[in-house]
Amino acid sequence: MSLERHLKAKKAIPIWRKEDRADHIYRVAAEVMCRKGYEATSMNDIAEAVGLTKAGIYHYIRGKEQLLFEIMNFAMDMVDEDVIGPAREIPDAEERLRTIIGRHVKRILEVGGAVTILLEEMAALTPAHQRTVRNRKRTYFELVRQTLEQLATEGKLRDVNPTVAAFSLFGMILWISRWYRRDGELTPQEILRDFQEIALRAVLRTEARSTERAVTTLRK
Amino acid sequence: MSLERHLKAKKAIPIWRKEDRADHIYRVAAEVMCRKGYEATSMNDIAEAVGLTKAGIYHYIRGKEQLLFEIMNFAMDMVDEDVIGPAREIPDAEERLRTIIGRHVKRILEVGGAVTILLEEMAALTPAHQRTVRNRKRTYFELVRQTLEQLATEGKLRDVNPTVAAFSLFGMILWISRWYRRDGELTPQEILRDFQEIALRAVLRTEARSTERAVTTLRK
């Protein structure tokens, strides 16, 4: 994907470079905000971290609340493109759940946890921005919950409430953003494999089949 | 426990009432801070929420950072007393894990999520306070990880890394603080039952036995 982007950038530098730059600002700003805390972070801190003057950063971003909102949308755009979109094309509920978990975890491991952690900073948003982000989160939650309900209908879900199961899965997935360290002992591949095993076993009734398929999917 | 406290309060009103008052301030302050965001909350907001004058609140609390630190210690004190202490007395690893999950979840459902959510506000603490809280969290994490390692030795853990499993459990448990609503459709008992099922199945290999025991434990 970064290659694809690179090629696009070559074709139309002005537009694509700007977009790349914005993505870079989002990621770095998210890291600064997570380290220092959102309120304690100034636009100066962010400008410094991304190597722009204060005037330069205001070329991309109107202000700190706007930046936070854009980071959250950036995070949800990734979820839309890399998780929700592909998942919606899978009719089989078990396969869809596996895809959702695997793709979301991969994304967190690749991009780093900061943008995910910032999704919790709802109190800092304007009411209108809060509504937008809340709706986007709800759409995702409903996809997972409905997938679990479909599994319940098929007799594949454990004897648990699909809402409790959905929240449990979200808790496990989103928490990775808080503990995963790139320089840690475990490789992303090891974490992804073990995590899929844990998450699927947590909610799926059909033991043998799940594992077998999970392993197959992950080796792809 | 509230009765016990009440009785103690009768025996020695001045000391115990003050402590009760402090606990109340911690809980209410945590709720205000979660709703408004830590930085955006003023000591005035907190005084107003707990029904004290600004002078009154400074009788209990030196300042906002100190208050945050005390809320975190209040949260970890509850974990120490209600989860870690009882768990350490259980030699059987499976039973210990079940106790840890059940007791921690119960505590979150009873007390409300705010104090748990505030445990993430590490960036707002002074470096010395950060170290204290980080050490307390680490002690708890190690208890869970070692319990999972013991289960692995006994052949009861799924084929996953105990650290990944421990973090997954923490993610599920701590996330409850963010989604549980007292006025929601699900009762605390339903959530606790389903959650135990999900969390134990996520990590334990011995299927039939786990469920049977889990159900027994929960009915106590």
XYZ file of C-alpha atoms in Angstrom:
440
model
C 0.000 0.000 0.000
C 2.811 2.436 0.718
C 4.246 1.498 -2.663
C 0.911 2.104 -4.321
C 0.790 5.453 -2.644
C 4.315 6.221 -3.722
C 3.385 5.515 -7.331
C 0.313 7.668 -7.110
C 2.467 10.394 -5.592
C 4.743 10.206 -8.636
C 1.827 10.653 -10.985
C 0.331 13.661 -9.228
C 2.730 15.091 -6.762
C 0.923 18.176 -5.495
C -2.259 16.440 -4.350
C -0.770 13.179 -3.122
C 2.193 14.646 -1.372
C -0.071 16.901 0.566
C -2.210 13.969 1.615
C 0.827 11.973 2.622
C 2.056 14.886 4.634
C -1.280 15.185 6.400
C -1.266 11.463 7.270
C 2.237 11.859 8.639
C 1.153 14.833 10.746
C -1.794 12.839 12.113
C 0.372 9.950 13.174
C 3.116 12.041 14.743
C 0.646 14.418 16.408
C -1.199 11.414 17.852
C 2.040 10.108 19.333
C 2.873 13.465 20.903
C -0.658 13.826 22.285
C -0.561 10.343 23.804
C 2.806 10.930 25.431
C 2.073 14.385 26.836
C -1.713 14.157 27.144
C -4.036 15.911 24.724
C -4.610 19.084 26.749
C -0.954 19.494 27.651
C 0.109 19.292 23.989
C 0.457 22.604 22.154
C 0.379 23.232 18.403
C 4.044 24.201 18.881
C 4.848 20.735 20.241
C 3.212 19.198 17.199
C 4.895 21.549 14.740
C 8.240 20.725 16.318
C 7.619 16.971 16.205
C 6.694 16.981 12.515
C 9.401 19.496 11.576
C 7.157 22.354 10.475
C 6.998 25.982 11.512
C 3.897 27.095 13.372
C 2.765 28.876 10.210
C 3.483 25.680 8.286
C 1.307 23.517 10.460
C -1.598 25.960 10.225
C -1.452 25.377 6.481
C -2.689 21.850 7.185
C -4.634 22.201 10.409
C -6.980 24.876 11.745
C -6.416 24.198 15.424
C -5.967 21.540 18.062
C -9.578 20.401 18.363
C -9.829 20.218 14.576
C -6.597 18.222 14.523
C -7.916 15.782 17.115
C -11.111 15.377 15.095
C -9.106 14.751 11.930
C -6.904 12.197 13.674
C -10.033 10.366 14.809
C -11.438 10.425 11.291
C -8.086 9.267 9.973
C -8.298 6.316 12.390
C -11.875 5.547 11.391
C -11.017 5.895 7.682
C -8.422 3.175 8.133
C -10.973 0.984 9.897
C -13.478 1.645 7.097
C -11.060 0.830 4.304
C -9.052 -1.952 5.859
C -11.572 -3.672 8.121
C -15.225 -2.781 7.566
C -15.115 -2.662 3.764
C -13.480 -6.069 3.264
C -15.583 -7.607 6.058
C -18.878 -6.537 4.505
C -18.058 -8.569 1.420
C -17.875 -11.813 3.392
C -21.248 -13.549 3.734
C -20.048 -16.234 6.163
C -20.252 -14.825 9.696
C -17.391 -16.864 11.147
C -15.068 -15.895 8.329
C -16.200 -12.272 8.640
C -15.436 -12.179 12.352
C -12.006 -13.672 11.762
C -11.337 -11.079 9.077
C -12.431 -8.201 11.294
C -10.238 -9.274 14.202
C -7.220 -10.115 12.059
C -7.323 -6.958 9.961
C -7.945 -4.580 12.842
C -5.160 -6.076 14.968
C -2.745 -5.986 12.032
C -3.527 -2.339 11.503
C -2.879 -1.443 15.157
C 0.396 -3.382 15.143
C 1.523 -1.660 11.936
C 0.438 1.926 12.540
C 1.106 2.032 16.287
C -1.383 2.542 19.063
C -1.519 6.322 19.379
C -4.306 7.000 16.857
C -6.391 4.249 18.465
C -5.837 5.605 21.972
C -6.873 9.090 20.848
C -10.261 7.710 19.781
C -11.087 7.794 23.489
C -10.587 11.582 23.778
C -14.250 12.241 23.078
C -14.632 14.855 25.831
C -12.239 17.189 24.019
C -14.376 17.344 20.848
C -17.125 19.844 20.048
C -20.622 18.328 20.344
C -21.015 18.148 16.550
C -17.671 16.381 16.149
C -18.560 14.046 19.003
C -21.708 13.014 17.168
C -19.801 12.297 13.963
C -17.180 10.139 15.663
C -19.757 8.397 17.857
C -21.776 7.478 14.762
C -18.751 6.088 12.991
C -17.829 3.993 16.038
C -21.419 2.785 16.355
C -21.469 1.625 12.737
C -18.432 -0.508 13.401
C -19.787 -1.835 16.671
C -23.056 -2.803 14.987
C -21.197 -4.727 12.284
C -19.458 -6.810 14.949
C -22.575 -7.248 17.051
C -24.671 -8.312 14.060
C -21.959 -10.737 13.023
C -22.121 -12.290 16.487
C -25.909 -12.411 16.294
C -25.671 -14.225 12.986
C -23.263 -16.676 14.632
C -25.755 -17.142 17.471
C -28.486 -17.976 14.954
C -26.160 -20.490 13.353
C -25.439 -22.074 16.747
C -21.793 -21.078 16.566
C -21.701 -18.456 19.304
C -21.111 -19.496 22.901
C -24.085 -19.147 25.192
C -23.466 -15.451 25.844
C -25.161 -12.172 24.994
C -23.834 -10.889 21.617
C -23.497 -7.357 23.004
C -21.316 -8.494 25.904
C -19.297 -10.598 23.454
C -18.876 -7.648 21.057
C -17.677 -5.305 23.799
C -15.302 -7.968 25.091
C -13.758 -8.327 21.653
C -13.424 -4.564 21.267
C -11.782 -4.323 24.682
C -9.184 -6.947 23.766
C -8.485 -5.458 20.352
C -8.322 -1.806 21.297
C -6.213 -2.510 24.379
C -3.386 -3.756 22.140
C -2.759 -0.095 21.333
C -1.753 0.390 24.966
C 0.606 -2.518 25.512
C 2.243 -3.366 22.185
C 5.823 -2.161 21.890
C 7.683 -2.350 18.602
C 10.905 -3.043 20.504
C 9.296 -5.718 22.678
C 10.175 -9.416 22.741
C 7.167 -10.604 20.769
C 6.954 -10.206 17.003
C 3.767 -8.811 15.453
C 3.240 -12.215 13.819
C 3.369 -14.033 17.153
C 1.002 -11.542 18.751
C -1.431 -11.737 15.855
C -1.468 -15.535 15.896
C -1.988 -15.847 19.666
C -4.447 -13.014 19.759
C -6.628 -14.537 17.041
C -6.644 -17.797 18.953
C -7.667 -16.046 22.194
C -10.300 -13.791 20.620
C -11.980 -16.477 18.514
C -11.989 -19.056 21.314
C -13.509 -16.445 23.581
C -16.709 -16.247 21.572
C -16.921 -19.166 19.130
C -18.419 -22.465 20.136
C -17.000 -24.654 17.366
C -13.577 -25.390 18.719
C -11.672 -27.574 16.323
C -12.872 -25.876 13.187
C -12.090 -22.368 14.382
C -8.500 -23.088 15.237
C -7.784 -24.937 12.049
C -9.166 -22.110 9.943
C -7.576 -19.390 12.043
C -4.169 -20.904 11.494
C -4.832 -21.229 7.766
C -5.990 -17.640 7.468
C -3.001 -16.286 9.316
C -0.512 -18.149 7.181
C -1.857 -16.494 4.077
C -18.471 -3.962 53.438
C -20.444 -0.727 53.524
C -22.076 -1.988 56.696
C -18.715 -2.827 58.207
C -17.556 0.626 57.361
C -20.660 2.121 58.843
C -20.020 0.281 62.100
C -16.432 1.395 62.194
C -17.615 4.925 61.550
C -19.865 4.672 64.594
C -16.978 3.619 66.755
C -14.672 6.438 65.706
C -16.567 9.051 63.830
C -13.929 11.723 63.216
C -11.394 9.497 61.459
C -13.790 7.243 59.607
C -16.150 9.907 58.459
C -13.283 11.781 56.971
C -12.181 8.695 55.129
C -15.677 8.052 53.868
C -15.878 11.618 52.694
C -12.565 11.260 50.891
C -13.752 8.085 49.138
C -16.882 9.911 48.052
C -14.836 12.803 46.717
C -12.625 10.384 44.763
C -15.580 8.703 43.113
C -17.426 11.890 42.245
C -14.264 13.674 41.118
C -13.420 10.718 38.889
C -16.843 10.930 37.261
C -16.476 14.662 36.617
C -12.970 14.202 35.231
C -14.123 11.428 32.897
C -17.037 13.462 31.617
C -15.176 16.731 31.085
C -11.664 15.365 30.558
C -8.977 15.636 33.246
C -7.353 18.855 32.051
C -10.654 20.627 31.434
C -11.864 19.865 34.980
C -11.205 22.549 37.589
C -11.087 22.171 41.370
C -14.211 24.341 41.320
C -16.044 21.771 39.160
C -15.110 19.077 41.652
C -16.047 21.157 44.711
C -19.414 21.872 43.108
C -20.049 18.208 42.252
C -19.295 17.013 45.786
C -21.082 19.928 47.435
C -18.100 21.569 49.100
C -16.750 25.089 48.988
C -13.390 25.568 47.342
C -11.873 26.041 50.804
C -13.652 22.875 51.903
C -12.197 20.743 49.169
C -8.669 21.991 49.875
C -9.138 20.573 53.359
C -9.092 17.128 51.746
C -6.991 17.632 48.656
C -3.862 19.639 47.936
C -4.455 20.111 44.232
C -5.625 18.498 41.028
C -2.579 16.357 40.288
C -2.562 15.179 43.891
C -6.264 14.374 43.588
C -5.697 12.357 40.408
C -2.876 10.467 42.122
C -5.112 9.748 45.108
C -7.955 8.550 42.875
C -5.531 6.154 41.186
C -4.332 4.885 44.547
C -7.932 4.575 45.676
C -8.588 2.409 42.584
C -5.492 0.307 43.205
C -6.332 -0.023 46.918
C -9.658 -1.558 45.908
C -7.868 -3.941 43.550
C -5.400 -4.848 46.317
C -8.060 -5.493 48.916
C -10.798 -7.021 46.801
C -8.866 -8.827 44.067
C -5.147 -9.333 44.685
C -5.372 -10.138 48.410
C -8.039 -12.856 48.107
C -6.428 -14.228 44.920
C -3.040 -14.715 46.545
C -4.596 -17.069 49.054
C -5.731 -19.479 46.337
C -3.077 -22.051 45.432
C -4.986 -23.519 42.458
C -4.187 -21.406 39.393
C -7.487 -21.999 37.591
C -9.489 -21.059 40.664
C -7.227 -18.047 41.245
C -7.760 -16.796 37.692
C -11.522 -17.199 38.021
C -11.443 -15.278 41.308
C -9.371 -12.451 39.838
C -11.674 -11.994 36.852
C -14.884 -12.316 38.825
C -13.877 -9.999 41.643
C -12.396 -7.309 39.425
C -15.408 -7.259 37.112
C -17.795 -7.131 40.069
C -15.900 -4.187 41.484
C -16.080 -2.253 38.195
C -19.808 -2.966 37.862
C -20.431 -1.838 41.435
C -18.242 1.232 41.711
C -18.704 2.483 38.141
C -16.053 2.861 35.470
C -14.694 6.346 36.118
C -11.938 5.445 38.590
C -10.778 2.662 36.266
C -10.730 4.961 33.249
C -8.680 7.528 35.157
C -5.955 4.929 35.712
C -4.984 5.671 32.105
C -4.235 9.353 32.805
C -0.577 8.591 33.498
C 0.729 11.540 31.472
C -0.873 13.999 33.912
C 1.087 12.667 36.918
C 4.456 13.853 38.196
C 7.290 11.418 37.383
C 7.428 10.186 40.997
C 3.701 9.533 41.085
C 3.891 7.818 37.691
C 6.465 5.406 39.078
C 4.302 4.580 42.083
C 1.198 3.869 40.015
C 3.156 2.013 37.355
C 4.651 -0.268 40.015
C 1.260 -1.008 41.503
C -0.145 -1.854 38.069
C 2.868 -4.033 37.330
C 2.392 -6.025 40.541
C -1.151 -6.825 39.467
C -0.150 -7.651 35.912
C 2.564 -10.013 37.165
C 0.072 -11.839 39.372
C -2.122 -12.511 36.344
C 0.774 -13.402 34.065
C 2.285 -15.789 36.613
C -1.105 -17.392 37.127
C -1.299 -17.987 33.377
C 2.242 -19.362 33.380
C 1.299 -21.779 36.132
C -1.699 -22.826 34.034
C 0.624 -23.347 31.069
C 2.856 -25.618 33.163
C -0.225 -27.583 34.192
C -1.274 -27.938 30.539
C -4.410 -25.903 31.118
C -3.536 -22.782 29.138
C -4.290 -22.648 25.441
C -1.262 -22.713 23.162
C -0.632 -18.977 23.488
C 1.974 -16.736 25.065
C 0.996 -15.975 28.704
C 1.861 -12.286 28.255
C -0.449 -11.918 25.255
C -3.133 -13.782 27.178
C -2.695 -11.570 30.259
C -2.950 -8.362 28.238
C -6.005 -9.708 26.423
C -7.732 -10.398 29.733
C -6.849 -6.951 31.062
C -8.186 -5.346 27.887
C -11.518 -7.136 28.222
C -11.856 -6.411 31.929
C -10.785 -2.779 31.945
C -12.888 -1.991 28.874
C -16.050 -2.764 30.843
C -15.500 0.570 32.562
C -16.140 2.242 29.209
C -19.267 0.489 28.044
C -21.220 -0.588 31.119
C -24.236 1.599 31.879
C -26.198 1.187 35.087
C -29.386 2.069 33.197
C -28.625 -0.351 30.344
C -30.650 -3.426 29.406
C -28.271 -5.977 30.883
C -28.105 -6.624 34.622
C -24.706 -6.762 36.345
C -25.365 -10.447 37.047
C -25.930 -11.214 33.357
C -22.831 -9.315 32.353
C -20.703 -10.996 35.004
C -21.889 -14.471 34.005
C -21.345 -13.982 30.269
C -18.100 -12.155 30.783
C -16.644 -14.926 32.942
C -17.609 -17.435 30.269
C -15.938 -15.364 27.540
C -12.788 -14.526 29.506
C -12.150 -18.050 30.792
C -12.839 -19.705 27.437
C -10.473 -17.233 25.839
C -7.473 -18.585 27.703
C -8.298 -21.940 29.314
C -7.903 -25.169 27.433
C -10.081 -27.423 29.611
C -13.476 -26.645 28.248
C -16.089 -28.678 30.045
C -14.509 -28.324 33.456
C -14.090 -24.566 33.217
C -17.681 -23.855 32.365
C -19.104 -26.105 35.003
C -16.973 -24.527 37.700
C -17.492 -21.017 36.429
C -21.230 -21.399 36.703
C -20.876 -22.849 40.196
C -18.622 -20.019 41.350
C -20.962 -17.371 40.025
C -23.972 -18.798 41.776
C -22.262 -18.478 45.157
